[in-house]
């Protein structure tokens, strides 16, 4: 089963009660026919986007002009093949909806996330994942397990 994001699990909100929804449901609740720009940085819940779109609104991406997604591929967030499946499916759905990758960046997550490593499937296909120690900086690593992608639809 896809999991809650880390922020919810460790309850950084304190005593405040959390509520969750999906992006397709949020668009509906807000009464938006079209989304100009969607920025997703939800600390691991991005793998649920493809699942939620297929279940709730298969045309969701056709209502978005530009989408920026920060992804996280360490075992902190992706622990099963189901996570990998929906992560890969999201990339396919973006292309099928007419999006083109406009920009991408590979960078490190925090050390506590990088040290968990990645599932073997990512290494098998040379997906950016892992880290190197940073000499002289014991609390920081040079990682590559977080990526930012900006996709835009033309025409």
PDB file of C-alpha atoms in Angstrom:
ATOM      1  CA  UNK A   1       0.000   0.000   0.000  1.00  0.00           C
ATOM      2  CA  UNK A   2       1.232   3.491  -0.698  1.00  0.00           C
ATOM      3  CA  UNK A   3       2.188   5.247   2.495  1.00  0.00           C
ATOM      4  CA  UNK A   4       1.702   8.598   4.170  1.00  0.00           C
ATOM      5  CA  UNK A   5       4.450  11.090   3.602  1.00  0.00           C
ATOM      6  CA  UNK A   6       7.151  11.465   6.219  1.00  0.00           C
ATOM      7  CA  UNK A   7       5.842  14.789   7.505  1.00  0.00           C
ATOM      8  CA  UNK A   8       2.571  13.147   8.475  1.00  0.00           C
ATOM      9  CA  UNK A   9       4.194  10.048   9.954  1.00  0.00           C
ATOM     10  CA  UNK A  10       6.381  12.037  12.343  1.00  0.00           C
ATOM     11  CA  UNK A  11       3.569  14.579  12.863  1.00  0.00           C
ATOM     12  CA  UNK A  12       5.502  17.784  12.324  1.00  0.00           C
ATOM     13  CA  UNK A  13       2.159  19.544  12.616  1.00  0.00           C
ATOM     14  CA  UNK A  14       2.083  18.912  16.356  1.00  0.00           C
ATOM     15  CA  UNK A  15      -1.384  18.710  17.864  1.00  0.00           C
ATOM     16  CA  UNK A  16      -3.046  19.893  14.665  1.00  0.00           C
ATOM     17  CA  UNK A  17      -5.202  17.221  13.054  1.00  0.00           C
ATOM     18  CA  UNK A  18      -4.118  16.313   9.514  1.00  0.00           C
ATOM     19  CA  UNK A  19      -6.452  15.827   6.602  1.00  0.00           C
ATOM     20  CA  UNK A  20      -5.438  14.289   3.327  1.00  0.00           C
ATOM     21  CA  UNK A  21      -6.754  14.389  -0.177  1.00  0.00           C
ATOM     22  CA  UNK A  22      -5.557  13.641  -3.681  1.00  0.00           C
ATOM     23  CA  UNK A  23      -4.684  16.181  -6.360  1.00  0.00           C
ATOM     24  CA  UNK A  24      -7.683  15.210  -8.534  1.00  0.00           C
ATOM     25  CA  UNK A  25     -10.029  15.612  -5.557  1.00  0.00           C
ATOM     26  CA  UNK A  26      -8.424  18.913  -4.565  1.00  0.00           C
ATOM     27  CA  UNK A  27      -8.971  20.286  -8.071  1.00  0.00           C
ATOM     28  CA  UNK A  28     -12.614  19.249  -7.845  1.00  0.00           C
ATOM     29  CA  UNK A  29     -13.090  20.697  -4.323  1.00  0.00           C
ATOM     30  CA  UNK A  30     -11.594  24.018  -5.437  1.00  0.00           C
ATOM     31  CA  UNK A  31     -13.841  24.083  -8.496  1.00  0.00           C
ATOM     32  CA  UNK A  32     -10.929  24.502 -10.890  1.00  0.00           C
ATOM     33  CA  UNK A  33     -11.438  23.466 -14.490  1.00  0.00           C
ATOM     34  CA  UNK A  34      -7.812  24.175 -15.364  1.00  0.00           C
ATOM     35  CA  UNK A  35      -4.564  24.371 -13.405  1.00  0.00           C
ATOM     36  CA  UNK A  36      -1.903  26.617 -14.918  1.00  0.00           C
ATOM     37  CA  UNK A  37       0.976  25.385 -12.757  1.00  0.00           C
ATOM     38  CA  UNK A  38       1.015  22.513 -10.269  1.00  0.00           C
ATOM     39  CA  UNK A  39       4.013  22.302  -7.909  1.00  0.00           C
ATOM     40  CA  UNK A  40       4.357  19.043  -5.996  1.00  0.00           C
ATOM     41  CA  UNK A  41       6.818  18.748  -3.101  1.00  0.00           C
ATOM     42  CA  UNK A  42       5.064  16.426  -0.683  1.00  0.00           C
ATOM     43  CA  UNK A  43       7.973  14.382   0.677  1.00  0.00           C
ATOM     44  CA  UNK A  44       7.138  11.017  -0.797  1.00  0.00           C
ATOM     45  CA  UNK A  45       3.438  11.189  -1.583  1.00  0.00           C
ATOM     46  CA  UNK A  46       4.181  12.013  -5.224  1.00  0.00           C
ATOM     47  CA  UNK A  47       4.216   8.284  -6.026  1.00  0.00           C
ATOM     48  CA  UNK A  48       0.457   8.206  -5.332  1.00  0.00           C
ATOM     49  CA  UNK A  49      -0.321  10.778  -8.057  1.00  0.00           C
ATOM     50  CA  UNK A  50      -0.538   8.249 -10.909  1.00  0.00           C
ATOM     51  CA  UNK A  51      -2.692   5.913  -8.828  1.00  0.00           C
ATOM     52  CA  UNK A  52      -5.034   8.719  -7.785  1.00  0.00           C
ATOM     53  CA  UNK A  53      -5.398  10.030 -11.341  1.00  0.00           C
ATOM     54  CA  UNK A  54      -6.285   6.609 -12.718  1.00  0.00           C
ATOM     55  CA  UNK A  55      -8.830   5.986  -9.951  1.00  0.00           C
ATOM     56  CA  UNK A  56     -10.428   9.421  -9.713  1.00  0.00           C
ATOM     57  CA  UNK A  57      -9.811  11.493 -12.841  1.00  0.00           C
ATOM     58  CA  UNK A  58      -7.979   9.909 -15.791  1.00  0.00           C
ATOM     59  CA  UNK A  59      -8.090  13.291 -17.604  1.00  0.00           C
ATOM     60  CA  UNK A  60      -6.462  15.160 -14.711  1.00  0.00           C
ATOM     61  CA  UNK A  61      -3.187  15.869 -16.538  1.00  0.00           C
ATOM     62  CA  UNK A  62      -5.113  17.248 -19.513  1.00  0.00           C
ATOM     63  CA  UNK A  63      -6.322  19.991 -17.160  1.00  0.00           C
ATOM     64  CA  UNK A  64      -2.790  21.001 -16.130  1.00  0.00           C
ATOM     65  CA  UNK A  65      -0.529  23.192 -18.289  1.00  0.00           C
ATOM     66  CA  UNK A  66       2.725  22.842 -16.355  1.00  0.00           C
ATOM     67  CA  UNK A  67       3.767  20.539 -13.538  1.00  0.00           C
ATOM     68  CA  UNK A  68       6.848  20.591 -11.332  1.00  0.00           C
ATOM     69  CA  UNK A  69       7.463  17.489  -9.231  1.00  0.00           C
ATOM     70  CA  UNK A  70      10.135  16.863  -6.627  1.00  0.00           C
ATOM     71  CA  UNK A  71      10.684  13.121  -6.404  1.00  0.00           C
ATOM     72  CA  UNK A  72      12.373  11.035  -3.734  1.00  0.00           C
ATOM     73  CA  UNK A  73      13.670   7.569  -4.520  1.00  0.00           C
ATOM     74  CA  UNK A  74      15.360   6.404  -1.311  1.00  0.00           C
ATOM     75  CA  UNK A  75      13.882   3.653   0.832  1.00  0.00           C
ATOM     76  CA  UNK A  76      12.613   6.366   3.148  1.00  0.00           C
ATOM     77  CA  UNK A  77       9.840   6.880   0.585  1.00  0.00           C
ATOM     78  CA  UNK A  78       9.959   4.035  -1.927  1.00  0.00           C
ATOM     79  CA  UNK A  79       9.983   0.674  -0.219  1.00  0.00           C
ATOM     80  CA  UNK A  80       8.070  -1.590  -2.580  1.00  0.00           C
ATOM     81  CA  UNK A  81       7.827  -2.472  -6.241  1.00  0.00           C
ATOM     82  CA  UNK A  82       4.355  -0.910  -6.154  1.00  0.00           C
ATOM     83  CA  UNK A  83       5.994   2.451  -5.409  1.00  0.00           C
ATOM     84  CA  UNK A  84       8.360   1.994  -8.347  1.00  0.00           C
ATOM     85  CA  UNK A  85       5.462   0.984 -10.592  1.00  0.00           C
ATOM     86  CA  UNK A  86       3.453   4.135  -9.859  1.00  0.00           C
ATOM     87  CA  UNK A  87       6.570   6.316 -10.086  1.00  0.00           C
ATOM     88  CA  UNK A  88       7.317   4.971 -13.573  1.00  0.00           C
ATOM     89  CA  UNK A  89       3.661   5.101 -14.568  1.00  0.00           C
ATOM     90  CA  UNK A  90       3.557   8.800 -13.690  1.00  0.00           C
ATOM     91  CA  UNK A  91       6.326   9.479 -16.214  1.00  0.00           C
ATOM     92  CA  UNK A  92       4.417   7.529 -18.888  1.00  0.00           C
ATOM     93  CA  UNK A  93       1.153   9.357 -18.121  1.00  0.00           C
ATOM     94  CA  UNK A  94       2.894  12.723 -18.396  1.00  0.00           C
ATOM     95  CA  UNK A  95       4.214  11.868 -21.852  1.00  0.00           C
ATOM     96  CA  UNK A  96       0.859  10.434 -22.971  1.00  0.00           C
ATOM     97  CA  UNK A  97      -0.824  13.692 -21.871  1.00  0.00           C
ATOM     98  CA  UNK A  98       1.483  15.637 -24.187  1.00  0.00           C
ATOM     99  CA  UNK A  99       3.990  16.933 -21.640  1.00  0.00           C
ATOM    100  CA  UNK A 100       7.630  17.475 -22.476  1.00  0.00           C
ATOM    101  CA  UNK A 101      10.342  17.681 -19.867  1.00  0.00           C
ATOM    102  CA  UNK A 102      11.414  21.297 -19.715  1.00  0.00           C
ATOM    103  CA  UNK A 103      13.974  21.106 -16.907  1.00  0.00           C
ATOM    104  CA  UNK A 104      15.420  18.609 -14.440  1.00  0.00           C
ATOM    105  CA  UNK A 105      17.836  18.624 -11.552  1.00  0.00           C
ATOM    106  CA  UNK A 106      19.362  15.861  -9.458  1.00  0.00           C
ATOM    107  CA  UNK A 107      20.280  16.741  -5.888  1.00  0.00           C
ATOM    108  CA  UNK A 108      20.618  15.188  -2.496  1.00  0.00           C
ATOM    109  CA  UNK A 109      18.016  14.571   0.110  1.00  0.00           C
ATOM    110  CA  UNK A 110      19.021  15.030   3.720  1.00  0.00           C
ATOM    111  CA  UNK A 111      21.596  12.599   5.104  1.00  0.00           C
ATOM    112  CA  UNK A 112      19.030  10.702   7.184  1.00  0.00           C
ATOM    113  CA  UNK A 113      17.136   9.953   3.968  1.00  0.00           C
ATOM    114  CA  UNK A 114      20.112   9.233   1.724  1.00  0.00           C
ATOM    115  CA  UNK A 115      21.646   6.664   4.095  1.00  0.00           C
ATOM    116  CA  UNK A 116      18.579   4.405   3.765  1.00  0.00           C
ATOM    117  CA  UNK A 117      19.704   3.596   0.222  1.00  0.00           C
ATOM    118  CA  UNK A 118      17.500   2.723  -2.727  1.00  0.00           C
ATOM    119  CA  UNK A 119      15.760  -0.373  -3.985  1.00  0.00           C
ATOM    120  CA  UNK A 120      17.925  -2.519  -6.258  1.00  0.00           C
ATOM    121  CA  UNK A 121      15.696  -1.813  -9.263  1.00  0.00           C
ATOM    122  CA  UNK A 122      16.911   1.798  -9.350  1.00  0.00           C
ATOM    123  CA  UNK A 123      20.569   0.746  -9.478  1.00  0.00           C
ATOM    124  CA  UNK A 124      19.778  -1.887 -12.113  1.00  0.00           C
ATOM    125  CA  UNK A 125      18.597   0.823 -14.508  1.00  0.00           C
ATOM    126  CA  UNK A 126      21.175   3.470 -13.504  1.00  0.00           C
ATOM    127  CA  UNK A 127      18.556   5.777 -11.979  1.00  0.00           C
ATOM    128  CA  UNK A 128      20.228   8.535  -9.927  1.00  0.00           C
ATOM    129  CA  UNK A 129      20.303   7.262  -6.370  1.00  0.00           C
ATOM    130  CA  UNK A 130      22.791   7.091  -3.558  1.00  0.00           C
ATOM    131  CA  UNK A 131      25.312   9.378  -1.973  1.00  0.00           C
ATOM    132  CA  UNK A 132      28.972   9.988  -1.295  1.00  0.00           C
ATOM    133  CA  UNK A 133      30.425  11.106   2.000  1.00  0.00           C
ATOM    134  CA  UNK A 134      31.481  14.734   2.139  1.00  0.00           C
ATOM    135  CA  UNK A 135      34.878  14.881   3.842  1.00  0.00           C
ATOM    136  CA  UNK A 136      34.920  17.324   6.721  1.00  0.00           C
ATOM    137  CA  UNK A 137      31.120  17.451   6.896  1.00  0.00           C
ATOM    138  CA  UNK A 138      29.995  14.518   9.077  1.00  0.00           C
ATOM    139  CA  UNK A 139      26.318  15.545   9.123  1.00  0.00           C
ATOM    140  CA  UNK A 140      25.927  16.086   5.377  1.00  0.00           C
ATOM    141  CA  UNK A 141      26.343  13.878   2.323  1.00  0.00           C
ATOM    142  CA  UNK A 142      26.571  14.568  -1.379  1.00  0.00           C
ATOM    143  CA  UNK A 143      23.415  12.835  -2.508  1.00  0.00           C
ATOM    144  CA  UNK A 144      21.549  12.296  -5.736  1.00  0.00           C
ATOM    145  CA  UNK A 145      18.366  10.592  -4.599  1.00  0.00           C
ATOM    146  CA  UNK A 146      16.021  13.555  -4.938  1.00  0.00           C
ATOM    147  CA  UNK A 147      15.130  14.923  -8.343  1.00  0.00           C
ATOM    148  CA  UNK A 148      13.131  17.897  -9.543  1.00  0.00           C
ATOM    149  CA  UNK A 149      11.332  17.767 -12.881  1.00  0.00           C
ATOM    150  CA  UNK A 150       9.395  20.480 -14.661  1.00  0.00           C
ATOM    151  CA  UNK A 151       7.062  19.327 -17.426  1.00  0.00           C
ATOM    152  CA  UNK A 152       5.169  21.556 -19.828  1.00  0.00           C
ATOM    153  CA  UNK A 153       2.588  20.895 -22.482  1.00  0.00           C
ATOM    154  CA  UNK A 154       3.036  22.787 -25.757  1.00  0.00           C
ATOM    155  CA  UNK A 155       0.310  23.610 -28.227  1.00  0.00           C
TER     156      UNK A 155
END
